[in-house]
PDB file of C-alpha atoms in Angstrom:
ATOM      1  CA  UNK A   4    -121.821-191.581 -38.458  1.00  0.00           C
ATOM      2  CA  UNK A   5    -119.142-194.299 -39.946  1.00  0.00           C
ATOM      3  CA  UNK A   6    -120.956-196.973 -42.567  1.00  0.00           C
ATOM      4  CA  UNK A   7    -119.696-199.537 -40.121  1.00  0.00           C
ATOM      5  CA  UNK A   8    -121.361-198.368 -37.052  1.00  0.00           C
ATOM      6  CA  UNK A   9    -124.763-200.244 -36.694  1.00  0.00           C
ATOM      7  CA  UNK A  10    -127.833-197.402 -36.487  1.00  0.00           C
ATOM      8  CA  UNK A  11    -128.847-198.373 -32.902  1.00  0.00           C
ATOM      9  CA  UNK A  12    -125.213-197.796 -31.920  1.00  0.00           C
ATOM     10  CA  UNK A  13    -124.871-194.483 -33.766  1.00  0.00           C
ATOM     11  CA  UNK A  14    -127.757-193.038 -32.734  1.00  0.00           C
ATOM     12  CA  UNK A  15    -127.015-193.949 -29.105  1.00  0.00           C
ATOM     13  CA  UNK A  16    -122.951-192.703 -30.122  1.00  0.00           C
ATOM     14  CA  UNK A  17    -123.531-189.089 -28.162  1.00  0.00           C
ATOM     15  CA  UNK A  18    -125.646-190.098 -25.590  1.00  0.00           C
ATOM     16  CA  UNK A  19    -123.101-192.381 -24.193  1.00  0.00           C
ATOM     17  CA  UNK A  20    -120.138-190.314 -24.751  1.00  0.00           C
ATOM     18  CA  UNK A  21    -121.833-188.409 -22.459  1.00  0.00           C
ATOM     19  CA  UNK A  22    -121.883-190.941 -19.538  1.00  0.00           C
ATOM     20  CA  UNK A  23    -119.689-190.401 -16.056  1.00  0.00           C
ATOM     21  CA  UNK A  24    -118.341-193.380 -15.563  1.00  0.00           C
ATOM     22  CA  UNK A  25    -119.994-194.298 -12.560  1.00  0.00           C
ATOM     23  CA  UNK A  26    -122.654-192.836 -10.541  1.00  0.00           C
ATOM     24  CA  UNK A  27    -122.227-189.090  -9.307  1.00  0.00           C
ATOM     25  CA  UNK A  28    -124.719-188.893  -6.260  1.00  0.00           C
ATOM     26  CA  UNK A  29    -126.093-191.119  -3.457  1.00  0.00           C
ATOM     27  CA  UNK A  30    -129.510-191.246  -5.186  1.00  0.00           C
ATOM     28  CA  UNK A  31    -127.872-192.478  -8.264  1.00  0.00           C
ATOM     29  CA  UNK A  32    -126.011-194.908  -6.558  1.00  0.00           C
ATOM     30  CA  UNK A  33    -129.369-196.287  -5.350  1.00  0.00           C
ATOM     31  CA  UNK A  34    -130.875-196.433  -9.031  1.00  0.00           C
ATOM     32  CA  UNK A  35    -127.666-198.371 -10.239  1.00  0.00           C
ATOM     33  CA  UNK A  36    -128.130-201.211  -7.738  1.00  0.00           C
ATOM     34  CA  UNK A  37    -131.406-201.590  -8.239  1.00  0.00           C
ATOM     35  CA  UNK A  38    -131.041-201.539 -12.243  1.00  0.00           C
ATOM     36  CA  UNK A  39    -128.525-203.754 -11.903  1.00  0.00           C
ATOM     37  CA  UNK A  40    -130.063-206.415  -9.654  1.00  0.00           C
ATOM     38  CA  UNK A  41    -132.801-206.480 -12.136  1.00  0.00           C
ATOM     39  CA  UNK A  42    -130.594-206.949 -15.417  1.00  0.00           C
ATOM     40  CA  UNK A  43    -128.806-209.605 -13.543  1.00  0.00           C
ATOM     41  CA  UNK A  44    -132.252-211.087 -12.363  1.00  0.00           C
ATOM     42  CA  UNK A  45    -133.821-210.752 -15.750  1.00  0.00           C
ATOM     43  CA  UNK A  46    -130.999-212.178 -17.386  1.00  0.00           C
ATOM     44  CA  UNK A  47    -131.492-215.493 -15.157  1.00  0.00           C
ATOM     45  CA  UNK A  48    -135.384-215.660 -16.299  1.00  0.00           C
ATOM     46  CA  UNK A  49    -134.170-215.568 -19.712  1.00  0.00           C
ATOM     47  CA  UNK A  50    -130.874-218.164 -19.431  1.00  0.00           C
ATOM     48  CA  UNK A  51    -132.636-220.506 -16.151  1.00  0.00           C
ATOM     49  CA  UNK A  52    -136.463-219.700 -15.934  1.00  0.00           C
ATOM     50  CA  UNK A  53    -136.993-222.436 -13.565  1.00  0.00           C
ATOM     51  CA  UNK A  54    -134.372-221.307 -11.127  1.00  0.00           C
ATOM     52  CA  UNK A  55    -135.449-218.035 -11.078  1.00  0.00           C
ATOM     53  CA  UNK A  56    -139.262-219.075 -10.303  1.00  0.00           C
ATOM     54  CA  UNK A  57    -137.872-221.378  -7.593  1.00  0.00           C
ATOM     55  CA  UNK A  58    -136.203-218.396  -5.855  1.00  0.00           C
ATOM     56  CA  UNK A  59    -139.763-216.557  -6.002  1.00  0.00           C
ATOM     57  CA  UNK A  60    -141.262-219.461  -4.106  1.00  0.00           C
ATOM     58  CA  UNK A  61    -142.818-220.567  -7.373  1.00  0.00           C
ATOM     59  CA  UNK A  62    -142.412-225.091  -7.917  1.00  0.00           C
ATOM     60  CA  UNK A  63    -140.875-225.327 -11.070  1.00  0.00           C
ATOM     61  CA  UNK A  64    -142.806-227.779 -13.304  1.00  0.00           C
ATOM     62  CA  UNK A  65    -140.525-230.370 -15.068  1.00  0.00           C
ATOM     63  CA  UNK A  66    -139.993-230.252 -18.660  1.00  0.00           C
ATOM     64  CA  UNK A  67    -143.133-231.553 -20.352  1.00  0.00           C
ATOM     65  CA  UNK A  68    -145.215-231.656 -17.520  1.00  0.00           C
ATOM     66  CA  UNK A  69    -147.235-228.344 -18.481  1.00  0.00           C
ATOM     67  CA  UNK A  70    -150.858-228.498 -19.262  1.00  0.00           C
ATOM     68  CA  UNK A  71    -151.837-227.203 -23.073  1.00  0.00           C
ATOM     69  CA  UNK A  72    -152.380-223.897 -23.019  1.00  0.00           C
ATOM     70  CA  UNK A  73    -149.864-223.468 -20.063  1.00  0.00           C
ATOM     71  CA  UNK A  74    -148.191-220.070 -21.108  1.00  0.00           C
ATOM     72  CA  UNK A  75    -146.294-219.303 -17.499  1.00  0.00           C
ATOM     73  CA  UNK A  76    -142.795-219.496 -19.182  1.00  0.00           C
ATOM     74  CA  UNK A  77    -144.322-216.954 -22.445  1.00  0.00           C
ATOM     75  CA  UNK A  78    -144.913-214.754 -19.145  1.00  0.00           C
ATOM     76  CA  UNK A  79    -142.058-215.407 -17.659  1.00  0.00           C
ATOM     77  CA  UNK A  80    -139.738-214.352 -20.675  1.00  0.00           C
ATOM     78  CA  UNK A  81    -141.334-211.237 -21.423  1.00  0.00           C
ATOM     79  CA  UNK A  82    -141.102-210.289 -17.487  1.00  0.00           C
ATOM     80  CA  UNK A  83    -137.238-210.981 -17.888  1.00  0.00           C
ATOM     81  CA  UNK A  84    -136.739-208.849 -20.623  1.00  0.00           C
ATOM     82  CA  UNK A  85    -138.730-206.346 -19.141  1.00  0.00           C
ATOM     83  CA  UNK A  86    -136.246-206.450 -16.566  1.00  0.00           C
ATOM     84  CA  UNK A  87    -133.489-206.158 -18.120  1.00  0.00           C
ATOM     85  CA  UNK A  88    -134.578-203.850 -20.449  1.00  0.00           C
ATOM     86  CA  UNK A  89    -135.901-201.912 -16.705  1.00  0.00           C
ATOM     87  CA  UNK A  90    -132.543-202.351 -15.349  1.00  0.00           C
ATOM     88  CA  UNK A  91    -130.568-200.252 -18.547  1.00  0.00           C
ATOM     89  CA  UNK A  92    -132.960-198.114 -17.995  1.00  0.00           C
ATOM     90  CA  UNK A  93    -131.624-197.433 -14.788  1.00  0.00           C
ATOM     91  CA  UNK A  94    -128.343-197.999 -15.144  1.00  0.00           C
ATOM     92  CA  UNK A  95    -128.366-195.399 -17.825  1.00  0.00           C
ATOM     93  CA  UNK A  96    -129.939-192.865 -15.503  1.00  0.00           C
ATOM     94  CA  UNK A  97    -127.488-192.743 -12.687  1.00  0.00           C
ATOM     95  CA  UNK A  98    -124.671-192.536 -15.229  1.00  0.00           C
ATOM     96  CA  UNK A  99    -126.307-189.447 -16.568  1.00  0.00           C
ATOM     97  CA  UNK A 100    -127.535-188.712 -13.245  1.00  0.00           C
ATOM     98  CA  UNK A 101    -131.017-187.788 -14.351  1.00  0.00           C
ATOM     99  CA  UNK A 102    -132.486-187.139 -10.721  1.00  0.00           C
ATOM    100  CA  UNK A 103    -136.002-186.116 -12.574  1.00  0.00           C
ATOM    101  CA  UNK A 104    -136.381-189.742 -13.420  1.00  0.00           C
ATOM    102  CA  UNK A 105    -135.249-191.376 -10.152  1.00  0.00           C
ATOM    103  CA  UNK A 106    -138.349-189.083  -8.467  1.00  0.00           C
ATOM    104  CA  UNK A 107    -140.716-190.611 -11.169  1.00  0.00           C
ATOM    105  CA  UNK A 108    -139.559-194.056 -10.262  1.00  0.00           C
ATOM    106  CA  UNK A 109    -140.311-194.165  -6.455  1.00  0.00           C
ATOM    107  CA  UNK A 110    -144.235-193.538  -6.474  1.00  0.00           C
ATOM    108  CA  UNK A 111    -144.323-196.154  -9.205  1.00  0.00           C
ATOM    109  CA  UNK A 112    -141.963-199.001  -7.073  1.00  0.00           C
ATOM    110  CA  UNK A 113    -143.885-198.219  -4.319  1.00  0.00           C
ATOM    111  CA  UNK A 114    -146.940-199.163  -6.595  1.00  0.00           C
ATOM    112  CA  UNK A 115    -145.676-202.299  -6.902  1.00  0.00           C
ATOM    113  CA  UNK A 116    -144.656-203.026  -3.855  1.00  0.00           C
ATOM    114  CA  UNK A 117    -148.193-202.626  -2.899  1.00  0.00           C
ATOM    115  CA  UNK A 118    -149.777-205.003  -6.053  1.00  0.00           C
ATOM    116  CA  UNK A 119    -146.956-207.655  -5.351  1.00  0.00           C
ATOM    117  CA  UNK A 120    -147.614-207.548  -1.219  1.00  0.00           C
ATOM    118  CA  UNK A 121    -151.619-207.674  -1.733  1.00  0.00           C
ATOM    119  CA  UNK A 122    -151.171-210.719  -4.735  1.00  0.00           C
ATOM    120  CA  UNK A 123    -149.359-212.221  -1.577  1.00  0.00           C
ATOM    121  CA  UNK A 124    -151.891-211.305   0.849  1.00  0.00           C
ATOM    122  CA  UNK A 125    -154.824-212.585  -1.240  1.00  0.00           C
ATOM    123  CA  UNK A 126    -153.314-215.891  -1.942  1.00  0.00           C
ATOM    124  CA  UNK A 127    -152.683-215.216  -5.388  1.00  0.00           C
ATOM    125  CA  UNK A 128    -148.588-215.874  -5.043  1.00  0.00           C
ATOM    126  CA  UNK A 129    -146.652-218.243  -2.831  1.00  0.00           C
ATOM    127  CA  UNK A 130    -145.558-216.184   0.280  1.00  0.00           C
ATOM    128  CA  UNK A 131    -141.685-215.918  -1.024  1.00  0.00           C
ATOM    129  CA  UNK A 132    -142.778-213.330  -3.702  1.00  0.00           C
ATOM    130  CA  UNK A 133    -143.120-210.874  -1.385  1.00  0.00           C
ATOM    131  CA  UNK A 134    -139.301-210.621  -1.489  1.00  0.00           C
ATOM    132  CA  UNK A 135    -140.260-209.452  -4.707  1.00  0.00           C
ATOM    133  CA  UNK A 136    -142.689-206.633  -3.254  1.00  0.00           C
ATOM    134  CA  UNK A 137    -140.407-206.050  -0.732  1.00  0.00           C
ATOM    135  CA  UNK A 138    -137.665-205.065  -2.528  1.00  0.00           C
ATOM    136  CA  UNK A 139    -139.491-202.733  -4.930  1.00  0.00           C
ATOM    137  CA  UNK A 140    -140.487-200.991  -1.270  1.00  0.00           C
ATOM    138  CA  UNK A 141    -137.052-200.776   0.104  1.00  0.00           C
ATOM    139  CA  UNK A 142    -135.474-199.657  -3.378  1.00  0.00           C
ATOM    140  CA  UNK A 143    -138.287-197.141  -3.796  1.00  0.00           C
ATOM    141  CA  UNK A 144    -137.430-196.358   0.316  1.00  0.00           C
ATOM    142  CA  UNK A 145    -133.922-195.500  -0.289  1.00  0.00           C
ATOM    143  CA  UNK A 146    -133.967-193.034  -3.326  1.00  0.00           C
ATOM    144  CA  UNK A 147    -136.404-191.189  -1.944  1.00  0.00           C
ATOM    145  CA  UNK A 148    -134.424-191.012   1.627  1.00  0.00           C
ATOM    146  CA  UNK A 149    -131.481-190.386  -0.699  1.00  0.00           C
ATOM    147  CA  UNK A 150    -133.074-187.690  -2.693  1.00  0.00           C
ATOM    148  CA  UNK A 151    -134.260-185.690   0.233  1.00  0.00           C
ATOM    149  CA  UNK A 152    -131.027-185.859   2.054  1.00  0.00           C
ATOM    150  CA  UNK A 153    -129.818-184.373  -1.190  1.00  0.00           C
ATOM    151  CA  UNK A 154    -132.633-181.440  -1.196  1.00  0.00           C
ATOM    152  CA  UNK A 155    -131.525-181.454   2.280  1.00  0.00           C
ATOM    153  CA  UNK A 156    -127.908-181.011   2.497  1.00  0.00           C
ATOM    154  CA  UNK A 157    -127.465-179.369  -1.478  1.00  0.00           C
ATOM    155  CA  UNK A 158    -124.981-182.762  -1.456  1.00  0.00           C
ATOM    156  CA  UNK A 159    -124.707-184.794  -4.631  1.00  0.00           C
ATOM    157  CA  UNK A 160    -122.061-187.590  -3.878  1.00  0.00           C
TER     158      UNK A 160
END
């Protein structure tokens, strides 16, 4: 490790040498869109909060216009970085295409597909959040129809 090199960075240094360059199988294609989508959507929470609750259905509230004790945009920040940090996550997996992990993601989207859809549902969200549900569900959908076409078929790319 060079003195120059910050730790995070040289501890990550082998990992990412290790990277393909983009991803190596249809499964891993489908983690890579979805990571990215959320980076890129995470990364608008954190830069335009209000424009990303607006395309969730959610009425932005002008500035200064929340109630004491209104914490929606505390919530909102730590969801972003969530999803970004989510969408590395990802990202990083179908460059090292580590099929394990894209199995142990689609039971879990599908999870939240269900909690977003029923917070919908139940009239605890504005009906265009279940956009939001919807696209966990089709995202879990198509890894898993990925994956099994690639149990299928012993195909990879």
């Amino acid at each position: 490790m060079r003195a120059s090199t910050p730790l995070p960075f040289a501890l990550l240094g082998g990992f990412v040498r290790r990277l393909s360059s983009r991803p190596r199988s249809l499964s891993g294609w489908t983690m890579a869109v979805f990571g990215l989508l959320a980076a890129a959507l995470g990364a608008v929470g954190l830069a335009a909060p209000d424009a990303l609750l607006a395309v969730m259905g959610f009425a932005p509230v002008p500035d200064g216009a929340r109630a004491e004790g209104d914490h929606t945009l505390l919530f909102l920040t730590a969801s972003s970085m969530a999803a970004v940090n989510m969408g590395a996550y990802y990202v990083l997996a179908a460059l090292s295409d580590w099929r394990a992990f894209y199995g142990w993601t689609v039971p879990f989207r599908l999870l939240t597909c269900t909690v977003f859809t029923a917070a919908v549902l139940a009239g605890r969200a504005p009906a265009g959040f279940l956009g939001v549900g919807l696209w966990e569900g089709a995202g879990a959908a198509a890894t898993w129809a990925a994956l099994r076409y690639e149990r299928r078929t012993g195909r990879s790319a």
